[in-house]
Amino acid sequence: MLKSDIPKIALVGNPNSGKSSLFNHLTGLNQKIGNFPGVTVDKKTGYCKLDDHTKAEIIDLPGTYSIYPNSTDEKIVYDILGNKADPLHPDVVVVIVDASNFKRNLLLFTQIHDLNIPCVLVLNMMDIVEKTGLAIDADKLSSELGVPVIPMKARKGHGIDVLKKTLAANAQQNFRPIFNAHDLAPQAIEAIKETFSVKDDYVAYQMLQQYRINSTLTENEKNLIIDIAEKYHFNRDELRRKETLERYAAINHFIDGAVKETFTQLPKRWTQTLDRVFTHKIWGYLIFLFILFLIFQSIFAWATVPMDFIDLTFSELSVFLKSQLPEGALNELFTEGIIPGIGGIVIFIPQIAILFAFISILEETGYMSRVVFLMDKIMRKFGLNGKSVVPLISGVACAIPAIMATRTIENWKERLITIFVTPLMSCSARLPVYTILIALIIPEKTIGGVFNLQGLALMGMYLLGFVAAIVSAFIMKLILKTRERSFLVMELPTYKMPRWKNVGLTMYEKSKTFVYEAGKIILAVSIVLWVLASYGPANKLERAEEIVAQAYSQENLTEEELENKIESFKLENSYAGIFGKTIEPVIKPLGYDWKIGIALITSFAAREVFVGTMATIYSIGNVEDESTIKSRMRNEINPETGKKRYDFATGLSLLVFYAFAMQCMSTIAIVYRETKGWKWPMIQLGYMTALAYICALAIYQTFS
Amino acid sequence: MNLRSVADLTPGESGIINGFMDDTLSLKLLEMGCLPGQPIKFNFAAPLGDPICVSVAGYNLSLRLDEAITISIQ
């Protein structure tokens, strides 16, 4: 069967309507995250067997309250549903509504229905409805709306089978619009229908309303629409207001016959009690701080064991392959370039998984929107938004998913500032660099009997990143001008127990996406680096052994020492070594030599490369033996001063440089995609590098 | 007549939505279920006094004070 023969089913609904639960029930592990063509909005798709003969592709669309979008995320819903030519335009839309909050949820349904796409209405959370004494007559509602209506308890999995059967049967629906767009603007709609050969009134009406965000229209077509709108005085906002009110009137009419309300306000005691605690003046912030502390502890404490295991596995694999593959360039490319490269990505999976487990639990329970609520006023002072808290917290694991999480911020300026400052938060790639440098310059002492001095220094580095982010945000707030208004109209959902299956799937998917997205770039970079470090101009590298043997012929070196000398000679004369020497004059005022220069260059691709580069530079073939790198670095002598190479001033200067510099290709790539251009990633790169350079310079000059 | 807005309510107090004083914001608020004639209840404010949480159309909504001031009540 051709792929296009598989029916496409889109899931649409308000945020918190239980859409992801339904998606997970339908697709299970058979799902993948990609990006919608042209934008970085997450596209979750999966396959579902509806019955023995029918398989369908399920597309999970971002949660939205209406097809008039407020954020980048929501825009995709109109893009796909409003345009029949879109390759992702679904054959059927399943609109899932929270039945316990019926009216508002039905608004979106009526809009999608009027686009003349076959719909199935799922009334979710029927368990809550039953408890509160609401009675919904699904059959009656179905005959009034002219679409199948399926009561469901998605959390428990009730109603899924009925939905699958309904979708497989694919019954013909008689279309009659709920809202009569034609009467509101008859001439303009007729003109559009004729010009663009559109059949449905509401599709034409939507083109008039939203041509600006319609990415499938050409400039010429947009101009045609503008002309029509002007000619017939199409007043967009006024008509949209009328439309919304008429839709609610229609919804009231449907509800009158099919729903018996016995309570007007749903009892939500549980939520009220919890809100009294979680948004309390003092307790609210203390609880939030405690949760943050718990997340940090877990990321650093629990992740160590699996990370060590992954580290060991990859180094063993590398050693094993080195002995198995025939000797030569290919062998070295694999064992020194590709496998350590992949290992460098995979090692972060535990931290990413733990972080996303927490974020997913906070979102599932409804607590995350309280964090936004608590922090909004504080964040606004810095040009950010309450919603910026989520990316800033995620940034501690990795800036890439964090920057993707800024999409829920409606205001462009606030979103841009958040994207701009998030990479200053100390991500997990800085952790190995911090660890090794702190061990070199900070003595292992306990103060006050409790606090470990090195631990405090590490925490200080995280605080430094946070302060830099906040201050930079404030500066950007003063520089950037915008007329766009900032909104925070946000639903505060009721508290719920997290659905562990959803948490598990989020962990699995985010880790997978991270490995694939970041992995491609890091892999490519590690191959390039390997080439640069393994080859050099002229034939010096081939003659390395000869030259080194000659130079040290007077000294009685052991074979191992000689081997190390050869390795460092090779590195010094490789392309990477030449680059290092070239930039030496620039970095000398910061206290660095050409060897650190190589590490700086290589770790511009990704910070964690620093440790690996150091290992190669100090001629240790064994990257995994961290104490050896440390002791080699500790023993390294600065030939000019005769003192330690990594003294306090140099170490601190390097720490600060790594805290501020934008050394991450993947982040640059993601900022490019999110801001749709090179302007912002380049400004960001320049700003962060300058900040890193100036601060490192000031520190070295002060302490040396 | 003295125009009151949602921002003038005290915690626990309710009002009936009368209309909107901001055109752009009203589109969004209507879609979120804030309709003229609907009861709206001020639940509580965030610790720093802003944003606030209101109950409308059977659910909880958070709004900034700048936004609450645009919803006039009877």
mmCIF file of C-alpha atoms in Angstrom, chain A residues 173-416:
data_model
loop_
_atom_site.group_PDB
_atom_site.id
_atom_site.type_symbol
_atom_site.label_atom_id
_atom_site.label_comp_id
_atom_site.label_asym_id
_atom_site.label_seq_id
_atom_site.Cartn_x
_atom_site.Cartn_y
_atom_site.Cartn_z
ATOM 1 C CA GLN A 173 -21.024 13.346 7.410
ATOM 2 C CA ASN A 174 -23.610 15.804 6.223
ATOM 3 C CA PHE A 175 -22.005 19.184 6.468
ATOM 4 C CA ARG A 176 -23.947 22.163 7.643
ATOM 5 C CA PRO A 177 -22.037 25.076 9.101
ATOM 6 C CA ILE A 178 -22.676 26.053 12.718
ATOM 7 C CA PHE A 179 -21.731 29.680 12.201
ATOM 8 C CA ASN A 180 -22.883 31.482 9.112
ATOM 9 C CA ALA A 181 -19.846 33.430 7.954
ATOM 10 C CA HIS A 182 -21.438 34.321 4.650
ATOM 11 C CA ASP A 183 -23.982 36.739 6.085
ATOM 12 C CA LEU A 184 -21.306 38.729 7.931
ATOM 13 C CA ALA A 185 -19.342 39.615 4.803
ATOM 14 C CA PRO A 186 -21.162 38.272 1.739
ATOM 15 C CA GLN A 187 -19.358 40.246 -0.986
ATOM 16 C CA ALA A 188 -15.838 39.731 0.314
ATOM 17 C CA ILE A 189 -16.412 36.008 0.800
ATOM 18 C CA GLU A 190 -17.895 35.590 -2.673
ATOM 19 C CA ALA A 191 -14.925 37.432 -4.165
ATOM 20 C CA ILE A 192 -12.439 35.162 -2.382
ATOM 21 C CA LYS A 193 -14.338 32.030 -3.368
ATOM 22 C CA GLU A 194 -14.226 33.078 -6.980
ATOM 23 C CA THR A 195 -10.602 34.278 -7.046
ATOM 24 C CA PHE A 196 -9.122 31.295 -5.223
ATOM 25 C CA SER A 197 -11.755 28.699 -6.279
ATOM 26 C CA VAL A 198 -12.576 27.916 -2.640
ATOM 27 C CA LYS A 199 -15.839 26.081 -1.923
ATOM 28 C CA ASP A 200 -16.561 26.734 1.727
ATOM 29 C CA ASP A 201 -17.635 30.079 3.130
ATOM 30 C CA TYR A 202 -15.686 29.673 6.343
ATOM 31 C CA VAL A 203 -12.459 28.724 4.556
ATOM 32 C CA ALA A 204 -12.792 31.890 2.471
ATOM 33 C CA TYR A 205 -13.635 33.912 5.588
ATOM 34 C CA GLN A 206 -10.552 32.521 7.346
ATOM 35 C CA MET A 207 -8.382 33.512 4.393
ATOM 36 C CA LEU A 208 -9.625 37.071 4.832
ATOM 37 C CA GLN A 209 -9.033 36.912 8.581
ATOM 38 C CA GLN A 210 -5.636 35.251 8.653
ATOM 39 C CA TYR A 211 -3.923 35.696 5.288
ATOM 40 C CA ARG A 212 -0.988 37.339 7.047
ATOM 41 C CA ILE A 213 0.077 34.196 8.866
ATOM 42 C CA ASN A 214 -0.797 31.839 6.022
ATOM 43 C CA SER A 215 2.571 30.537 4.894
ATOM 44 C CA THR A 216 1.230 28.826 1.775
ATOM 45 C CA LEU A 217 0.048 32.046 0.137
ATOM 46 C CA THR A 218 2.385 33.948 -2.160
ATOM 47 C CA GLU A 219 2.913 37.711 -1.780
ATOM 48 C CA ASN A 220 0.812 38.202 -4.871
ATOM 49 C CA GLU A 221 -2.067 36.191 -3.441
ATOM 50 C CA LYS A 222 -1.835 38.094 -0.162
ATOM 51 C CA ASN A 223 -2.086 41.356 -2.055
ATOM 52 C CA LEU A 224 -5.184 40.085 -3.857
ATOM 53 C CA ILE A 225 -6.776 39.311 -0.482
ATOM 54 C CA ILE A 226 -5.821 42.734 0.896
ATOM 55 C CA ASP A 227 -7.484 44.369 -2.100
ATOM 56 C CA ILE A 228 -10.672 42.361 -1.634
ATOM 57 C CA ALA A 229 -10.750 43.073 2.108
ATOM 58 C CA GLU A 230 -10.340 46.791 1.498
ATOM 59 C CA LYS A 231 -12.851 46.956 -1.314
ATOM 60 C CA TYR A 232 -15.632 45.367 0.748
ATOM 61 C CA HIS A 233 -14.627 46.946 4.102
ATOM 62 C CA PHE A 234 -13.818 43.664 5.782
ATOM 63 C CA ASN A 235 -13.342 44.696 9.447
ATOM 64 C CA ARG A 236 -11.338 41.809 10.847
ATOM 65 C CA ASP A 237 -11.469 42.381 14.611
ATOM 66 C CA GLU A 238 -15.094 43.439 14.645
ATOM 67 C CA LEU A 239 -16.142 40.383 12.642
ATOM 68 C CA ARG A 240 -14.055 38.071 14.795
ATOM 69 C CA ARG A 241 -15.787 39.429 17.898
ATOM 70 C CA LYS A 242 -19.184 38.876 16.305
ATOM 71 C CA GLU A 243 -18.141 35.402 15.224
ATOM 72 C CA THR A 244 -17.083 34.401 18.738
ATOM 73 C CA LEU A 245 -20.305 35.674 20.277
ATOM 74 C CA GLU A 246 -22.447 33.933 17.648
ATOM 75 C CA ARG A 247 -20.575 30.701 18.196
ATOM 76 C CA TYR A 248 -21.167 30.840 21.933
ATOM 77 C CA ALA A 249 -24.842 31.509 21.255
ATOM 78 C CA ALA A 250 -24.957 28.420 19.032
ATOM 79 C CA ILE A 251 -23.137 26.373 21.678
ATOM 80 C CA ASN A 252 -25.664 27.464 24.317
ATOM 81 C CA HIS A 253 -28.398 26.270 22.022
ATOM 82 C CA PHE A 254 -26.827 22.827 21.624
ATOM 83 C CA ILE A 255 -26.152 22.534 25.324
ATOM 84 C CA ASP A 256 -29.716 23.456 26.255
ATOM 85 C CA GLY A 257 -31.047 20.250 24.784
ATOM 86 C CA ALA A 258 -28.244 17.860 25.616
ATOM 87 C CA VAL A 259 -26.752 18.893 28.943
ATOM 88 C CA LYS A 260 -28.412 19.075 32.317
ATOM 89 C CA GLU A 261 -26.429 21.167 34.729
ATOM 90 C CA THR A 262 -27.198 20.543 38.350
ATOM 91 C CA PHE A 263 -24.285 22.593 39.638
ATOM 92 C CA THR A 264 -23.218 25.855 38.109
ATOM 93 C CA GLN A 265 -19.756 25.886 39.657
ATOM 94 C CA LEU A 266 -17.801 22.667 39.755
ATOM 95 C CA PRO A 267 -16.530 21.797 43.210
ATOM 96 C CA LYS A 268 -12.742 21.962 43.129
ATOM 97 C CA ARG A 269 -11.890 21.932 46.830
ATOM 98 C CA TRP A 270 -8.650 20.040 46.334
ATOM 99 C CA THR A 271 -7.315 22.641 43.932
ATOM 100 C CA GLN A 272 -8.391 25.542 46.135
ATOM 101 C CA THR A 273 -6.637 24.103 49.173
ATOM 102 C CA LEU A 274 -3.433 23.402 47.270
ATOM 103 C CA ASP A 275 -3.447 26.846 45.694
ATOM 104 C CA ARG A 276 -3.663 28.405 49.141
ATOM 105 C CA VAL A 277 -0.344 26.685 49.941
ATOM 106 C CA PHE A 278 1.447 26.873 46.591
ATOM 107 C CA THR A 279 0.697 30.544 45.939
ATOM 108 C CA HIS A 280 1.167 31.616 49.577
ATOM 109 C CA LYS A 281 3.295 34.733 50.131
ATOM 110 C CA ILE A 282 6.086 32.853 51.875
ATOM 111 C CA TRP A 283 5.377 29.156 51.428
ATOM 112 C CA GLY A 284 4.820 29.589 47.698
ATOM 113 C CA TYR A 285 8.386 30.758 47.062
ATOM 114 C CA LEU A 286 9.922 28.386 49.614
ATOM 115 C CA ILE A 287 8.227 25.390 47.993
ATOM 116 C CA PHE A 288 9.368 26.526 44.554
ATOM 117 C CA LEU A 289 12.962 26.912 45.778
ATOM 118 C CA PHE A 290 12.812 23.503 47.426
ATOM 119 C CA ILE A 291 11.589 21.896 44.179
ATOM 120 C CA LEU A 292 14.409 23.590 42.236
ATOM 121 C CA PHE A 293 16.901 22.337 44.808
ATOM 122 C CA LEU A 294 15.470 18.824 44.507
ATOM 123 C CA ILE A 295 15.814 18.931 40.703
ATOM 124 C CA PHE A 296 19.460 20.050 40.906
ATOM 125 C CA GLN A 297 20.288 17.431 43.482
ATOM 126 C CA SER A 298 18.691 14.693 41.410
ATOM 127 C CA ILE A 299 20.354 15.766 38.184
ATOM 128 C CA PHE A 300 23.770 15.743 39.790
ATOM 129 C CA ALA A 301 23.412 12.963 42.320
ATOM 130 C CA TRP A 302 21.298 10.340 40.556
ATOM 131 C CA ALA A 303 22.758 10.797 37.112
ATOM 132 C CA THR A 304 26.349 10.012 38.128
ATOM 133 C CA VAL A 305 25.928 6.249 38.214
ATOM 134 C CA PRO A 306 24.400 5.776 34.732
ATOM 135 C CA MET A 307 26.760 8.439 33.354
ATOM 136 C CA ASP A 308 29.826 6.609 34.644
ATOM 137 C CA PHE A 309 28.419 3.413 33.206
ATOM 138 C CA ILE A 310 27.901 4.983 29.770
ATOM 139 C CA ASP A 311 31.359 6.544 29.904
ATOM 140 C CA LEU A 312 32.944 3.190 30.682
ATOM 141 C CA THR A 313 30.944 1.340 28.049
ATOM 142 C CA PHE A 314 32.010 3.704 25.298
ATOM 143 C CA SER A 315 35.667 3.685 26.297
ATOM 144 C CA GLU A 316 35.621 -0.112 26.375
ATOM 145 C CA LEU A 317 33.933 -0.187 22.989
ATOM 146 C CA SER A 318 36.612 2.139 21.674
ATOM 147 C CA VAL A 319 39.408 -0.043 23.045
ATOM 148 C CA PHE A 320 37.718 -3.178 21.732
ATOM 149 C CA LEU A 321 37.305 -1.751 18.225
ATOM 150 C CA LYS A 322 40.873 -0.497 18.203
ATOM 151 C CA SER A 323 42.084 -4.039 18.702
ATOM 152 C CA GLN A 324 39.610 -5.599 16.279
ATOM 153 C CA LEU A 325 39.706 -3.272 13.282
ATOM 154 C CA PRO A 326 42.714 -3.323 10.974
ATOM 155 C CA GLU A 327 45.142 -0.543 11.844
ATOM 156 C CA GLY A 328 45.007 2.660 9.864
ATOM 157 C CA ALA A 329 43.166 5.917 9.422
ATOM 158 C CA LEU A 330 39.729 4.283 9.477
ATOM 159 C CA ASN A 331 40.485 2.596 12.782
ATOM 160 C CA GLU A 332 41.592 5.900 14.302
ATOM 161 C CA LEU A 333 38.634 7.793 12.888
ATOM 162 C CA PHE A 334 36.305 5.350 14.615
ATOM 163 C CA THR A 335 38.113 4.939 17.910
ATOM 164 C CA GLU A 336 39.319 8.520 18.352
ATOM 165 C CA GLY A 337 36.706 10.496 16.448
ATOM 166 C CA ILE A 338 33.318 8.875 16.000
ATOM 167 C CA ILE A 339 32.902 6.689 19.087
ATOM 168 C CA PRO A 340 34.120 9.257 21.623
ATOM 169 C CA GLY A 341 31.955 11.748 19.709
ATOM 170 C CA ILE A 342 28.817 9.640 20.092
ATOM 171 C CA GLY A 343 29.766 8.836 23.684
ATOM 172 C CA GLY A 344 30.016 12.552 24.393
ATOM 173 C CA ILE A 345 26.343 12.923 23.430
ATOM 174 C CA VAL A 346 24.940 9.749 24.916
ATOM 175 C CA ILE A 347 26.495 10.472 28.305
ATOM 176 C CA PHE A 348 24.052 13.346 28.829
ATOM 177 C CA ILE A 349 20.968 11.149 28.415
ATOM 178 C CA PRO A 350 20.573 10.430 32.162
ATOM 179 C CA GLN A 351 20.632 14.136 33.066
ATOM 180 C CA ILE A 352 18.278 15.068 30.243
ATOM 181 C CA ALA A 353 15.904 12.232 31.125
ATOM 182 C CA ILE A 354 15.808 13.174 34.831
ATOM 183 C CA LEU A 355 15.277 16.849 34.029
ATOM 184 C CA PHE A 356 12.434 16.120 31.664
ATOM 185 C CA ALA A 357 10.867 13.693 34.119
ATOM 186 C CA PHE A 358 10.680 16.574 36.604
ATOM 187 C CA ILE A 359 9.467 19.119 34.079
ATOM 188 C CA SER A 360 6.876 16.687 32.803
ATOM 189 C CA ILE A 361 5.653 15.917 36.345
ATOM 190 C CA LEU A 362 5.448 19.638 37.139
ATOM 191 C CA GLU A 363 3.432 20.195 33.977
ATOM 192 C CA GLU A 364 1.217 17.125 34.401
ATOM 193 C CA THR A 365 0.248 18.074 37.942
ATOM 194 C CA GLY A 366 -0.582 21.651 36.956
ATOM 195 C CA TYR A 367 2.159 23.103 39.182
ATOM 196 C CA MET A 368 4.134 24.636 36.314
ATOM 197 C CA SER A 369 1.428 27.191 35.565
ATOM 198 C CA ARG A 370 1.573 28.205 39.263
ATOM 199 C CA VAL A 371 5.308 28.797 38.877
ATOM 200 C CA VAL A 372 4.550 31.067 35.931
ATOM 201 C CA PHE A 373 1.914 32.776 38.087
ATOM 202 C CA LEU A 374 4.333 33.246 41.013
ATOM 203 C CA MET A 375 7.239 34.502 38.950
ATOM 204 C CA ASP A 376 5.527 36.718 36.378
ATOM 205 C CA LYS A 377 5.849 40.024 38.207
ATOM 206 C CA ILE A 378 9.508 39.436 39.096
ATOM 207 C CA MET A 379 10.411 38.286 35.597
ATOM 208 C CA ARG A 380 8.649 41.247 33.994
ATOM 209 C CA LYS A 381 11.062 43.637 35.704
ATOM 210 C CA PHE A 382 13.804 42.008 33.647
ATOM 211 C CA GLY A 383 11.977 42.118 30.326
ATOM 212 C CA LEU A 384 10.990 38.487 30.634
ATOM 213 C CA ASN A 385 7.672 36.785 31.200
ATOM 214 C CA GLY A 386 6.448 34.353 33.842
ATOM 215 C CA LYS A 387 6.605 31.753 31.115
ATOM 216 C CA SER A 388 10.372 32.364 30.751
ATOM 217 C CA VAL A 389 10.912 30.440 33.976
ATOM 218 C CA VAL A 390 10.418 27.107 32.226
ATOM 219 C CA PRO A 391 13.169 27.645 29.586
ATOM 220 C CA LEU A 392 15.529 29.072 32.220
ATOM 221 C CA ILE A 393 15.106 25.988 34.415
ATOM 222 C CA SER A 394 15.468 23.648 31.435
ATOM 223 C CA GLY A 395 18.600 25.537 30.413
ATOM 224 C CA VAL A 396 20.402 23.955 33.338
ATOM 225 C CA ALA A 397 20.258 20.631 31.505
ATOM 226 C CA CYS A 398 20.626 21.824 27.949
ATOM 227 C CA ALA A 399 19.887 25.045 26.084
ATOM 228 C CA ILE A 400 18.464 23.242 23.062
ATOM 229 C CA PRO A 401 15.180 21.902 24.483
ATOM 230 C CA ALA A 402 15.061 25.025 26.652
ATOM 231 C CA ILE A 403 15.048 27.314 23.639
ATOM 232 C CA MET A 404 12.389 25.171 22.022
ATOM 233 C CA ALA A 405 10.313 25.637 25.185
ATOM 234 C CA THR A 406 10.155 29.409 24.595
ATOM 235 C CA ARG A 407 7.493 28.888 21.950
ATOM 236 C CA THR A 408 4.671 29.233 24.432
ATOM 237 C CA ILE A 409 5.680 32.856 25.063
ATOM 238 C CA GLU A 410 3.308 34.914 22.920
ATOM 239 C CA ASN A 411 5.179 38.197 23.015
ATOM 240 C CA TRP A 412 8.025 38.301 20.497
ATOM 241 C CA LYS A 413 10.278 40.617 22.496
ATOM 242 C CA GLU A 414 9.974 38.561 25.682
ATOM 243 C CA ARG A 415 10.509 35.372 23.735
ATOM 244 C CA LEU A 416 13.585 36.787 21.998
#
